[in-house]
């Protein structure tokens, strides 16, 4: 069954060798999110200059799929404008990883939410209202 397939090579690569792990001490925005499905936690740090994400780091206390999707999302948003970064969905991250087993899709939601949460923090710190809505939480699919 397709749902039973093992992790793709890219997932294994990002899990065993995650990119951009760590913290940014003078981050422009920090987002922490927890996954209600499993209790795993992800923290994302963004450095933003001129509306562009110039640096990004993350820490994930979670499963392999969560580590791999966070790693991939940091690679996808680095150098992008906030507007471009907001277009990246958890599905796009999973696709960039060569797919995730269906039971692990909820893990990729964590990466997208951590990014949104960090961007929200950035706007709040600037005294601005974030120019995007929180998505309805749907962790199960
Ligand atoms: Fe918790 Fe994957 S099992 S994020």
mmCIF file of C-alpha atoms and ligand atoms in Angstrom:
data_model
loop_
_atom_site.group_PDB
_atom_site.id
_atom_site.type_symbol
_atom_site.label_atom_id
_atom_site.label_comp_id
_atom_site.label_asym_id
_atom_site.label_seq_id
_atom_site.Cartn_x
_atom_site.Cartn_y
_atom_site.Cartn_z
ATOM 1 C CA UNK A 1 0.000 0.000 0.000
ATOM 2 C CA UNK A 2 1.190 3.502 -0.815
ATOM 3 C CA UNK A 3 0.606 4.571 2.782
ATOM 4 C CA UNK A 4 3.039 1.963 4.027
ATOM 5 C CA UNK A 5 5.971 3.016 1.916
ATOM 6 C CA UNK A 6 9.173 3.765 3.769
ATOM 7 C CA UNK A 7 10.592 7.237 3.908
ATOM 8 C CA UNK A 8 12.052 8.640 0.721
ATOM 9 C CA UNK A 9 15.799 9.082 0.426
ATOM 10 C CA UNK A 10 15.361 12.834 0.792
ATOM 11 C CA UNK A 11 13.469 12.423 4.054
ATOM 12 C CA UNK A 12 16.224 10.170 5.382
ATOM 13 C CA UNK A 13 18.859 12.631 4.199
ATOM 14 C CA UNK A 14 17.224 15.604 5.937
ATOM 15 C CA UNK A 15 16.544 13.528 9.029
ATOM 16 C CA UNK A 16 20.084 12.227 9.418
ATOM 17 C CA UNK A 17 21.689 15.479 8.289
ATOM 18 C CA UNK A 18 19.242 18.282 9.069
ATOM 19 C CA UNK A 19 20.086 21.719 7.667
ATOM 20 C CA UNK A 20 19.939 24.942 9.671
ATOM 21 C CA UNK A 21 19.620 23.428 13.122
ATOM 22 C CA UNK A 22 20.185 25.886 15.969
ATOM 23 C CA UNK A 23 19.109 29.283 17.199
ATOM 24 C CA UNK A 24 19.455 32.892 16.066
ATOM 25 C CA UNK A 25 20.258 35.088 19.052
ATOM 26 C CA UNK A 26 19.014 38.308 17.445
ATOM 27 C CA UNK A 27 16.096 36.723 15.601
ATOM 28 C CA UNK A 28 13.465 39.010 14.070
ATOM 29 C CA UNK A 29 10.780 36.483 14.861
ATOM 30 C CA UNK A 30 10.534 33.258 16.847
ATOM 31 C CA UNK A 31 7.740 30.745 16.570
ATOM 32 C CA UNK A 32 7.049 27.769 18.797
ATOM 33 C CA UNK A 33 4.346 25.301 17.961
ATOM 34 C CA UNK A 34 3.257 22.001 19.381
ATOM 35 C CA UNK A 35 1.583 19.194 17.527
ATOM 36 C CA UNK A 36 -1.576 18.164 19.379
ATOM 37 C CA UNK A 37 -1.530 14.785 17.635
ATOM 38 C CA UNK A 38 1.743 13.606 19.145
ATOM 39 C CA UNK A 39 2.985 16.352 21.504
ATOM 40 C CA UNK A 40 6.092 17.064 19.421
ATOM 41 C CA UNK A 41 7.409 20.632 19.480
ATOM 42 C CA UNK A 42 9.164 22.810 16.931
ATOM 43 C CA UNK A 43 10.819 26.167 17.379
ATOM 44 C CA UNK A 44 11.767 28.348 14.423
ATOM 45 C CA UNK A 45 13.953 31.456 14.347
ATOM 46 C CA UNK A 46 13.850 33.940 11.472
ATOM 47 C CA UNK A 47 16.156 36.806 10.611
ATOM 48 C CA UNK A 48 14.292 39.230 8.371
ATOM 49 C CA UNK A 49 15.788 42.188 6.531
ATOM 50 C CA UNK A 50 13.841 44.308 4.042
ATOM 51 C CA UNK A 51 10.956 41.828 4.105
ATOM 52 C CA UNK A 52 13.341 39.049 3.082
ATOM 53 C CA UNK A 53 14.230 36.013 5.198
ATOM 54 C CA UNK A 54 18.001 36.225 5.318
ATOM 55 C CA UNK A 55 18.537 33.487 7.886
ATOM 56 C CA UNK A 56 16.526 30.747 9.497
ATOM 57 C CA UNK A 57 17.268 28.126 12.133
ATOM 58 C CA UNK A 58 15.151 25.561 13.892
ATOM 59 C CA UNK A 59 15.018 23.136 16.758
ATOM 60 C CA UNK A 60 12.639 20.229 16.663
ATOM 61 C CA UNK A 61 11.844 17.909 19.499
ATOM 62 C CA UNK A 62 9.981 15.438 17.420
ATOM 63 C CA UNK A 63 9.883 12.521 15.087
ATOM 64 C CA UNK A 64 11.997 11.959 11.999
ATOM 65 C CA UNK A 65 9.376 13.351 9.649
ATOM 66 C CA UNK A 66 9.117 16.520 11.750
ATOM 67 C CA UNK A 67 12.898 16.985 11.692
ATOM 68 C CA UNK A 68 13.033 16.381 7.934
ATOM 69 C CA UNK A 69 10.165 18.756 7.140
ATOM 70 C CA UNK A 70 11.598 21.507 9.352
ATOM 71 C CA UNK A 71 14.967 21.087 7.704
ATOM 72 C CA UNK A 72 13.395 21.260 4.253
ATOM 73 C CA UNK A 73 11.235 24.282 5.057
ATOM 74 C CA UNK A 74 14.281 26.224 6.268
ATOM 75 C CA UNK A 75 15.992 25.532 2.951
ATOM 76 C CA UNK A 76 12.875 26.569 1.033
ATOM 77 C CA UNK A 77 12.339 29.907 2.805
ATOM 78 C CA UNK A 78 15.930 31.125 3.036
ATOM 79 C CA UNK A 79 16.402 34.100 0.706
ATOM 80 C CA UNK A 80 12.684 34.360 0.018
ATOM 81 C CA UNK A 81 10.483 37.353 0.711
ATOM 82 C CA UNK A 82 7.819 36.966 3.393
ATOM 83 C CA UNK A 83 5.140 36.920 0.706
ATOM 84 C CA UNK A 84 6.874 34.078 -1.115
ATOM 85 C CA UNK A 85 7.485 32.170 2.106
ATOM 86 C CA UNK A 86 3.807 32.363 3.040
ATOM 87 C CA UNK A 87 2.905 30.519 -0.146
ATOM 88 C CA UNK A 88 4.837 27.435 0.989
ATOM 89 C CA UNK A 89 2.396 24.852 2.276
ATOM 90 C CA UNK A 90 3.057 21.717 4.248
ATOM 91 C CA UNK A 91 2.112 19.766 1.123
ATOM 92 C CA UNK A 92 4.782 21.572 -0.903
ATOM 93 C CA UNK A 93 7.346 20.743 1.774
ATOM 94 C CA UNK A 94 6.297 17.091 1.772
ATOM 95 C CA UNK A 95 6.486 17.034 -2.025
ATOM 96 C CA UNK A 96 9.951 18.574 -1.979
ATOM 97 C CA UNK A 97 10.953 15.688 0.269
ATOM 98 C CA UNK A 98 9.684 13.185 -2.259
ATOM 99 C CA UNK A 99 6.493 12.569 -0.311
ATOM 100 C CA UNK A 100 5.622 11.470 3.206
ATOM 101 C CA UNK A 101 3.611 8.467 4.312
ATOM 102 C CA UNK A 102 -0.002 9.545 4.887
ATOM 103 C CA UNK A 103 0.219 8.856 8.617
ATOM 104 C CA UNK A 104 3.125 11.300 8.783
ATOM 105 C CA UNK A 105 1.514 14.227 6.943
ATOM 106 C CA UNK A 106 0.467 15.768 10.257
ATOM 107 C CA UNK A 107 4.154 16.133 11.078
ATOM 108 C CA UNK A 108 4.665 18.427 8.090
ATOM 109 C CA UNK A 109 1.918 20.727 9.384
ATOM 110 C CA UNK A 110 4.215 21.535 12.274
ATOM 111 C CA UNK A 111 6.836 22.993 9.916
ATOM 112 C CA UNK A 112 4.311 25.238 8.178
ATOM 113 C CA UNK A 113 2.826 26.384 11.467
ATOM 114 C CA UNK A 114 6.205 27.113 13.011
ATOM 115 C CA UNK A 115 7.030 29.314 10.029
ATOM 116 C CA UNK A 116 3.723 31.180 10.304
ATOM 117 C CA UNK A 117 4.115 31.552 14.032
ATOM 118 C CA UNK A 118 7.622 33.032 13.632
ATOM 119 C CA UNK A 119 6.361 35.459 10.964
ATOM 120 C CA UNK A 120 3.487 36.459 13.222
ATOM 121 C CA UNK A 121 5.973 37.147 16.005
ATOM 122 C CA UNK A 122 8.001 39.294 13.610
ATOM 123 C CA UNK A 123 4.976 41.447 12.765
ATOM 124 C CA UNK A 124 3.893 41.668 16.383
ATOM 125 C CA UNK A 125 7.376 42.833 17.382
ATOM 126 C CA UNK A 126 7.084 45.582 14.756
ATOM 127 C CA UNK A 127 3.726 46.619 16.159
ATOM 128 C CA UNK A 128 2.010 45.504 12.957
ATOM 129 C CA UNK A 129 -0.866 43.172 12.274
ATOM 130 C CA UNK A 130 0.268 40.077 10.363
ATOM 131 C CA UNK A 131 -1.002 40.298 6.763
ATOM 132 C CA UNK A 132 -2.300 36.738 6.861
ATOM 133 C CA UNK A 133 -4.850 34.721 8.694
ATOM 134 C CA UNK A 134 -4.154 31.750 10.879
ATOM 135 C CA UNK A 135 -5.162 28.659 9.045
ATOM 136 C CA UNK A 136 -7.724 26.428 10.657
ATOM 137 C CA UNK A 137 -5.867 23.730 12.505
ATOM 138 C CA UNK A 138 -6.235 20.398 10.841
ATOM 139 C CA UNK A 139 -3.592 18.052 12.060
ATOM 140 C CA UNK A 140 -5.163 14.785 11.181
ATOM 141 C CA UNK A 141 -4.870 14.760 7.393
HETATM 142 FE FE1 LIG B 1 4.992 14.131 16.063
HETATM 143 FE FE2 LIG B 1 5.691 13.521 13.692
HETATM 144 S S1 LIG B 1 4.956 12.159 15.195
HETATM 145 S S2 LIG B 1 5.562 15.504 14.516
#
